[in-house]
Amino acid sequence: MSSTVSPLAPKNVPDMPVIAGVRLATAEAGIRYKNRTDVLLAIMDKGTAVAGVFTKSKCPSAPVEWCRAKLKGGKARALVVNSGNANAFTGKTGRSSTALTAKIAAKAVGCSESEIFLASTGVIGEPLDATKFDGVLGRLAETAEAGDYLAAAKAIMTTDTFPKVATATVKLGKAKVTINGMAKGAGMIAPDMATMLSFIFTDAPIAPVALQALLKAGVEDTFNAVTIDGDTSTSDTLLAFATGAAAEQGAPRISRAGDPRLKAFVKAFNQILANLSEQVARDGEGARKLVEITVEGAKTKASARKIAMSIANSPLVKTAIAGEDANWGRVVMAVGKAGEPADRDKLSISFNGIRVAKSGARDSSYDEAQVSEAMKAPEIAIKVSLGLGKGRDRVLTCDLTKEYVAINGDYRS
């Protein structure tokens, strides 16, 4: 966790309302950090539905494997998150740690171990001493309150420079329902779901199968369209919890994602995912510029996504942006190496609305001074037009600075 907040951090942090059926508490368990909270316990009422999406890494962490197995039950009573240690690449010891953590949490909350969900973030390859949770989770269960999401978001930070939270209130039937979300992530971020840790809570009465469908669809153009450095983490986890408490206020119980009564909810739910994923991009390690890359005129949307990601993950493109250099030659390179249909002589490129290349050559109206001034902005929009079809997509990334190297050069020290 950095003491210097990213210059791209949101200017305003929303007031996070209480969600009926959810209680939160944080503590210092001494997992890795000193003098800061590093464990979060969220307790949900009985009957809370759960959905999740996880990393596609072939070397997933022990908590990811635990959650995948427990997700089949569709119900959750508690979430335990620790920072400082990812409990990944830790063999049988890691699996034993997750089992012990779940046992301690289940005893503290008073539920089945199958209703406990776990997430860990931090250093890979170091054993997690789960005995440090003994006693701590019991105290947290006693003191948990319906509330402080900002403190919860702070407890799960590693190299993040600011806590990431978002909220929305929307009508479901005649009742108001609330959606709160938090996330952590600043490095080792590349789409393959989820690209960090993120947790969504709502009081809407939505069945597990419907919630899973909403989550899976919602991440595609949000968290799966964000990249910081092209590296997919072993621990990436996104969980959504629906307590159903709003049913007491008249909210209809939803059993399928296609229910037309969900229209406003789905829009708000996806906005929360989009908000949190953008905050992750804004907090990229060492980032000084938020970069939006739009590719249009591709053969298909999937082709546009691959090309956009090729640009977003290019160290040459990202360092040029850090140097405030509108080097479209590097963008051309990234388009060409993507392995997708492209025609050099139809290619057009713009930076922050200023076209620098058209039909495969430098734009005739190109003005170096004008473009250089535009590149000083904290937010950079790169637009690539391929002229081949109707496929379009957009991804978010950030620049690549010396600070990124410094942060990751001594991450374990």
Coordinates of C-alpha atoms in Angstrom, one line a residue:
M1 CA 0.0 0.0 0.0
S2 CA 1.5 3.3 -1.1
S3 CA 1.6 6.5 0.9
T4 CA 1.4 8.5 -2.3
V5 CA -2.1 8.5 -3.9
S6 CA -2.3 8.1 -7.6
P7 CA -2.9 11.4 -9.4
L8 CA -5.7 9.6 -11.3
A9 CA -7.6 8.7 -8.2
P10 CA -11.3 9.7 -8.2
K11 CA -11.8 13.2 -6.7
N12 CA -14.8 12.1 -4.7
V13 CA -15.5 9.0 -2.7
P14 CA -19.2 8.0 -2.5
D15 CA -20.9 7.6 0.8
M16 CA -21.5 3.8 1.0
P17 CA -25.0 3.0 2.4
V18 CA -25.8 0.1 4.6
I19 CA -27.0 -3.1 2.9
A20 CA -29.5 -5.1 4.9
G21 CA -28.1 -8.5 5.7
V22 CA -24.4 -7.6 5.4
R23 CA -22.0 -6.8 8.3
L24 CA -18.3 -6.0 8.0
A25 CA -15.3 -5.8 10.3
T26 CA -11.5 -5.5 9.8
A27 CA -8.5 -6.2 11.9
E28 CA -4.7 -6.4 12.0
A29 CA -3.8 -10.1 11.9
G30 CA -0.1 -9.5 11.1
I31 CA -0.1 -11.5 8.0
R32 CA 2.7 -9.5 6.4
Y33 CA 2.2 -5.8 7.1
K34 CA 2.7 -4.0 10.4
N35 CA 0.4 -1.3 11.9
R36 CA -2.3 -1.7 9.3
T37 CA -5.5 -3.8 8.8
D38 CA -5.0 -6.8 6.7
V39 CA -8.0 -9.0 7.2
L40 CA -11.7 -8.4 6.3
L41 CA -14.6 -10.5 7.5
A42 CA -18.0 -9.9 5.8
I43 CA -21.0 -11.8 7.4
M44 CA -24.2 -12.3 5.4
D45 CA -27.6 -13.4 6.6
K46 CA -28.8 -16.9 6.1
G47 CA -30.0 -17.6 2.6
T48 CA -27.6 -15.2 0.8
A49 CA -27.0 -16.1 -2.8
V50 CA -23.4 -16.1 -4.1
A51 CA -21.9 -16.0 -7.6
G52 CA -18.3 -15.8 -8.7
V53 CA -15.8 -15.6 -11.6
F54 CA -12.2 -16.4 -11.2
T55 CA -8.8 -16.3 -12.9
K56 CA -8.1 -18.5 -15.9
S57 CA -4.6 -19.0 -14.7
K58 CA -3.5 -22.7 -14.8
C59 CA -1.7 -22.0 -11.5
P60 CA -4.6 -20.7 -9.3
S61 CA -4.3 -20.0 -5.6
A62 CA -5.7 -22.3 -2.9
P63 CA -8.5 -19.8 -2.1
V64 CA -9.6 -19.7 -5.8
E65 CA -9.8 -23.5 -5.8
W66 CA -11.8 -23.4 -2.5
C67 CA -14.3 -20.9 -3.8
R68 CA -14.8 -22.7 -7.1
A69 CA -15.7 -25.8 -5.2
K70 CA -18.0 -24.1 -2.7
L71 CA -19.8 -22.0 -5.4
K72 CA -21.8 -25.0 -6.4
G73 CA -23.8 -24.7 -3.2
G74 CA -25.0 -21.2 -4.2
K75 CA -25.2 -19.9 -0.7
A76 CA -22.8 -17.9 1.5
R77 CA -22.7 -16.8 5.1
A78 CA -19.2 -15.2 5.3
L79 CA -16.3 -13.9 3.3
V80 CA -12.7 -13.8 4.6
V81 CA -10.1 -11.7 2.7
N82 CA -6.5 -11.2 3.7
S83 CA -3.8 -9.0 2.2
G84 CA -0.1 -9.5 2.2
N85 CA 0.0 -13.2 1.2
A86 CA -1.7 -14.7 -1.8
N87 CA -1.6 -18.3 -0.5
A88 CA -0.7 -19.3 -4.1
F89 CA 1.9 -21.9 -5.2
T90 CA 1.9 -23.2 -1.6
G91 CA 1.0 -26.9 -2.3
K92 CA -0.7 -29.0 0.4
T93 CA 0.2 -26.3 3.0
G94 CA -1.9 -23.8 1.1
R95 CA -4.9 -26.1 0.9
S96 CA -4.6 -26.9 4.6
S97 CA -4.5 -23.1 5.3
T98 CA -7.7 -22.5 3.4
A99 CA -9.4 -25.4 5.2
L100 CA -8.3 -24.1 8.6
T101 CA -9.3 -20.6 7.8
A102 CA -12.8 -21.8 6.8
K103 CA -13.1 -23.9 9.9
I104 CA -12.2 -20.9 12.1
A105 CA -14.6 -18.6 10.3
A106 CA -17.4 -21.1 10.3
K107 CA -17.1 -21.5 14.1
A108 CA -17.0 -17.7 14.5
V109 CA -20.0 -17.1 12.4
G110 CA -22.0 -20.2 13.3
C111 CA -22.4 -21.8 9.9
S112 CA -21.2 -24.6 7.7
E113 CA -17.7 -24.4 6.2
S114 CA -19.2 -24.8 2.8
E115 CA -20.8 -21.4 3.2
I116 CA -17.4 -19.7 3.8
F117 CA -15.7 -17.9 0.9
L118 CA -12.1 -17.0 0.9
A119 CA -9.7 -14.6 -1.0
S120 CA -6.1 -13.8 -0.5
T121 CA -3.8 -11.3 -2.2
G122 CA -0.1 -10.5 -1.9
V123 CA 3.1 -12.3 -2.3
I124 CA 3.1 -15.7 -4.2
G125 CA 4.9 -18.7 -2.9
E126 CA 5.0 -18.0 0.8
P127 CA 3.0 -20.2 3.2
L128 CA 0.1 -18.5 4.9
D129 CA -0.1 -19.1 8.6
A130 CA -3.8 -19.5 9.1
T131 CA -3.4 -19.8 12.9
K132 CA -3.1 -16.0 12.8
F133 CA -6.9 -15.9 12.1
D134 CA -7.6 -17.9 15.3
G135 CA -9.2 -15.5 17.8
V136 CA -9.1 -12.6 15.3
L137 CA -12.2 -13.9 13.3
G138 CA -14.1 -14.6 16.5
R139 CA -13.6 -11.0 17.7
L140 CA -14.5 -9.7 14.2
A141 CA -17.7 -11.7 14.2
E142 CA -18.7 -10.1 17.5
T143 CA -17.9 -6.6 16.4
A144 CA -19.1 -6.7 12.8
E145 CA -21.5 -3.9 11.8
A146 CA -23.6 -3.0 8.8
G147 CA -21.2 -0.7 7.3
D148 CA -17.9 0.7 6.8
Y149 CA -17.1 -0.4 3.2
L150 CA -14.3 2.1 2.9
A151 CA -12.4 0.5 5.8
A152 CA -13.1 -2.9 4.3
A153 CA -11.6 -1.8 0.9
K154 CA -8.5 -0.5 2.7
A155 CA -8.0 -3.8 4.5
I156 CA -7.6 -5.7 1.2
M157 CA -5.1 -3.3 -0.5
T158 CA -1.5 -4.3 -1.4
T159 CA 0.2 -1.9 -3.8
D160 CA -3.0 0.0 -4.3
T161 CA -2.7 3.7 -3.5
F162 CA -6.4 4.3 -2.8
P163 CA -9.4 2.2 -1.7
K164 CA -11.9 1.4 -4.5
V165 CA -15.6 1.5 -3.8
A166 CA -18.8 2.2 -5.7
T167 CA -22.5 2.2 -5.0
A168 CA -25.9 2.5 -6.7
T169 CA -29.5 2.4 -5.7
V170 CA -32.2 1.3 -8.1
K171 CA -35.8 0.1 -8.1
L172 CA -36.7 -3.5 -8.4
G173 CA -40.4 -3.8 -8.7
K174 CA -41.7 -1.2 -6.3
A175 CA -38.8 -1.5 -3.8
K176 CA -35.5 0.2 -3.7
V177 CA -32.5 -2.1 -3.7
T178 CA -28.8 -1.1 -3.1
I179 CA -25.6 -2.4 -4.8
N180 CA -22.3 -1.8 -3.1
G181 CA -18.9 -2.8 -4.5
M182 CA -15.3 -2.8 -3.6
A183 CA -12.1 -3.8 -5.4
K184 CA -8.4 -4.0 -5.1
G185 CA -5.8 -4.2 -7.8
A186 CA -3.0 -2.2 -9.2
G187 CA -0.5 -4.6 -10.8
M188 CA -0.5 -8.1 -12.3
I189 CA -3.7 -7.1 -14.0
A190 CA -4.8 -8.7 -17.3
P191 CA -8.3 -9.9 -18.3
D192 CA -9.1 -13.5 -17.7
M193 CA -11.6 -12.9 -15.0
A194 CA -11.4 -11.5 -12.6
T195 CA -8.4 -9.3 -12.9
M196 CA -8.0 -8.6 -9.1
L197 CA -10.1 -9.0 -6.1
S198 CA -13.6 -7.5 -6.1
F199 CA -16.7 -8.0 -4.0
I200 CA -20.3 -6.9 -4.8
F201 CA -23.1 -6.9 -2.3
T202 CA -26.8 -6.3 -2.8
D203 CA -30.0 -6.7 -0.9
A204 CA -31.9 -7.7 -4.0
P205 CA -33.6 -11.2 -3.9
I206 CA -31.8 -12.9 -6.8
A207 CA -31.3 -16.6 -7.1
P208 CA -27.8 -17.9 -7.4
V209 CA -28.2 -19.1 -11.0
A210 CA -29.5 -15.7 -12.1
L211 CA -26.8 -13.8 -10.2
Q212 CA -24.1 -16.0 -11.8
A213 CA -25.5 -15.3 -15.3
L214 CA -25.5 -11.5 -14.6
L215 CA -22.0 -11.6 -13.2
K216 CA -20.6 -13.6 -16.1
A217 CA -22.1 -11.3 -18.7
G218 CA -21.3 -8.1 -16.8
V219 CA -17.5 -8.7 -16.6
E220 CA -16.9 -9.0 -20.3
D221 CA -16.9 -5.3 -21.1
T222 CA -15.7 -4.2 -17.7
F223 CA -13.1 -6.1 -15.8
N224 CA -12.3 -8.3 -18.8
A225 CA -11.6 -5.1 -20.8
V226 CA -8.9 -3.8 -18.4
T227 CA -5.2 -4.5 -18.5
I228 CA -2.3 -2.9 -16.5
D229 CA 0.7 -5.1 -17.5
G230 CA -0.6 -8.1 -19.3
D231 CA 0.0 -10.4 -16.4
T232 CA -2.9 -12.5 -15.1
S233 CA -2.8 -13.1 -11.4
T234 CA -3.1 -16.5 -9.7
S235 CA -5.6 -15.1 -7.2
D236 CA -8.1 -13.1 -9.2
T237 CA -11.6 -13.4 -7.7
L238 CA -14.8 -11.5 -8.2
L239 CA -17.7 -12.6 -5.9
A240 CA -21.2 -11.2 -5.8
F241 CA -23.6 -11.7 -2.8
A242 CA -27.3 -11.1 -2.8
T243 CA -28.9 -11.2 0.7
G244 CA -32.5 -11.0 -0.5
A245 CA -33.5 -8.7 2.3
A246 CA -35.3 -6.3 0.0
A247 CA -38.0 -8.9 -0.5
E248 CA -39.4 -7.7 2.8
Q249 CA -39.9 -4.3 1.2
G250 CA -41.7 -5.8 -1.7
A251 CA -38.9 -6.5 -4.2
P252 CA -39.9 -9.5 -6.4
R253 CA -37.8 -12.7 -6.1
I254 CA -35.8 -13.1 -9.3
S255 CA -35.1 -16.7 -10.5
R256 CA -33.7 -16.0 -14.0
A257 CA -31.3 -13.4 -15.5
G258 CA -33.7 -12.7 -18.4
D259 CA -36.5 -11.5 -16.1
P260 CA -37.7 -8.1 -17.6
R261 CA -38.1 -6.7 -14.1
L262 CA -34.3 -6.8 -13.8
K263 CA -33.6 -4.2 -16.5
A264 CA -32.8 -1.3 -14.3
F265 CA -30.9 -3.5 -11.8
V266 CA -28.7 -5.0 -14.6
K267 CA -27.8 -1.5 -15.8
A268 CA -26.8 -0.4 -12.3
F269 CA -25.0 -3.6 -11.6
N270 CA -22.9 -3.2 -14.8
Q271 CA -22.2 0.4 -14.0
I272 CA -20.8 -0.7 -10.6
L273 CA -18.5 -3.2 -12.4
A274 CA -17.4 -0.6 -14.9
N275 CA -16.7 2.0 -12.2
L276 CA -14.6 -0.4 -10.2
S277 CA -12.7 -1.7 -13.2
E278 CA -11.9 1.9 -14.2
Q279 CA -10.6 2.6 -10.7
V280 CA -8.3 -0.4 -11.1
A281 CA -6.9 1.1 -14.3
R282 CA -6.6 4.5 -12.6
D283 CA -4.4 2.9 -9.9
G284 CA -2.1 1.0 -12.2
E285 CA 1.3 0.7 -10.4
G286 CA 3.2 3.9 -11.1
A287 CA 0.5 5.2 -13.5
R288 CA 0.2 8.8 -14.4
K289 CA -2.2 8.5 -17.3
L290 CA -5.4 6.7 -17.8
V291 CA -5.6 5.3 -21.4
E292 CA -8.7 4.4 -23.3
I293 CA -8.2 2.5 -26.5
T294 CA -11.0 2.2 -29.0
V295 CA -10.7 0.0 -32.1
E296 CA -13.5 0.3 -34.7
G297 CA -14.0 -0.9 -38.3
A298 CA -12.7 -4.4 -37.4
K299 CA -14.1 -7.6 -38.9
T300 CA -15.7 -8.5 -35.6
K301 CA -16.0 -7.3 -32.0
A302 CA -13.7 -10.2 -30.9
S303 CA -11.1 -9.0 -33.5
A304 CA -11.3 -5.5 -32.3
R305 CA -10.8 -6.7 -28.7
K306 CA -7.6 -8.6 -29.6
I307 CA -6.2 -5.6 -31.4
A308 CA -7.1 -3.2 -28.6
M309 CA -5.4 -5.5 -26.1
S310 CA -2.3 -5.7 -28.3
I311 CA -2.0 -2.0 -28.2
A312 CA -2.9 -1.8 -24.5
N313 CA -0.3 -4.4 -23.5
S314 CA 2.5 -3.0 -25.6
P315 CA 5.4 -1.7 -23.4
L316 CA 6.5 0.5 -26.3
V317 CA 3.0 2.1 -26.6
K318 CA 2.7 2.5 -22.9
T319 CA 6.2 4.1 -22.4
A320 CA 5.5 6.5 -25.3
I321 CA 2.4 7.7 -23.5
A322 CA 4.3 8.0 -20.3
G323 CA 6.8 10.2 -22.2
E324 CA 3.8 12.2 -23.7
D325 CA 4.8 11.2 -27.2
A326 CA 2.1 10.5 -29.7
N327 CA 4.1 7.8 -31.4
W328 CA 1.6 6.3 -33.8
G329 CA 4.3 4.1 -35.2
R330 CA 4.1 2.0 -32.1
V331 CA 0.4 1.8 -32.4
V332 CA 0.8 0.6 -36.0
M333 CA 3.2 -2.0 -34.7
A334 CA 0.8 -3.3 -32.1
V335 CA -2.0 -3.5 -34.6
G336 CA 0.1 -5.4 -37.0
K337 CA 1.4 -8.0 -34.5
A338 CA -2.1 -8.8 -33.1
G339 CA -2.7 -11.5 -35.7
E340 CA -6.1 -10.1 -36.7
P341 CA -7.3 -8.8 -40.1
A342 CA -5.8 -5.4 -40.8
D343 CA -5.0 -3.3 -43.9
R344 CA -2.1 -0.9 -43.5
D345 CA -3.4 1.4 -46.2
K346 CA -6.9 1.8 -44.6
L347 CA -5.5 2.4 -41.1
S348 CA -6.3 5.7 -39.3
I349 CA -5.2 6.7 -35.8
S350 CA -6.0 9.6 -33.5
F351 CA -4.9 10.7 -30.0
N352 CA -7.4 12.7 -27.9
G353 CA -9.5 13.4 -30.9
I354 CA -6.6 14.6 -33.1
R355 CA -6.1 12.5 -36.1
V356 CA -2.4 11.8 -36.6
A357 CA -2.5 9.1 -39.3
K358 CA -5.0 8.5 -42.1
S359 CA -5.2 5.8 -44.8
G360 CA -1.9 4.3 -43.9
A361 CA 0.2 7.5 -43.7
R362 CA 0.7 10.5 -41.5
D363 CA -2.2 12.9 -41.7
S364 CA -1.6 15.8 -44.0
S365 CA -2.8 18.3 -41.3
Y366 CA -0.6 16.8 -38.6
D367 CA 0.7 19.5 -36.2
E368 CA 3.4 18.3 -33.8
A369 CA 2.8 21.1 -31.3
Q370 CA -0.9 20.6 -31.2
V371 CA -0.5 16.8 -30.6
S372 CA 2.3 17.3 -28.0
E373 CA 0.0 19.6 -26.0
A374 CA -2.8 17.1 -26.1
M375 CA -0.5 14.3 -24.8
K376 CA 0.0 16.3 -21.5
A377 CA -3.5 15.5 -20.4
P378 CA -4.0 12.9 -17.6
E379 CA -6.4 10.9 -19.7
I380 CA -5.4 9.8 -23.2
A381 CA -7.9 8.4 -25.8
I382 CA -6.4 6.4 -28.6
K383 CA -8.7 5.6 -31.5
V384 CA -7.9 3.2 -34.3
S385 CA -10.1 2.8 -37.4
L386 CA -9.4 -0.3 -39.5
G387 CA -11.9 0.3 -42.2
L388 CA -12.7 -3.4 -42.6
G389 CA -16.1 -3.9 -41.0
K390 CA -18.4 -3.0 -38.1
G391 CA -16.5 -4.7 -35.2
R392 CA -15.8 -2.3 -32.4
D393 CA -14.4 -2.6 -28.8
R394 CA -12.8 -0.6 -26.1
V395 CA -10.3 -1.4 -23.4
L396 CA -8.7 0.6 -20.5
T397 CA -5.0 0.6 -19.5
C398 CA -2.5 3.1 -18.2
D399 CA 1.0 4.3 -19.0
L400 CA 4.2 2.4 -18.0
T401 CA 6.5 4.5 -15.9
K402 CA 9.8 4.2 -14.0
E403 CA 7.7 3.8 -10.8
Y404 CA 6.2 0.6 -12.1
V405 CA 9.7 -0.9 -12.3
A406 CA 10.6 0.4 -8.9
I407 CA 7.5 -1.1 -7.3
N408 CA 7.9 -4.5 -8.8
G409 CA 11.7 -4.5 -8.5
D410 CA 11.5 -4.8 -4.7
Y411 CA 8.0 -6.1 -4.2
R412 CA 9.1 -8.9 -1.8
S413 CA 11.6 -6.8 0.1

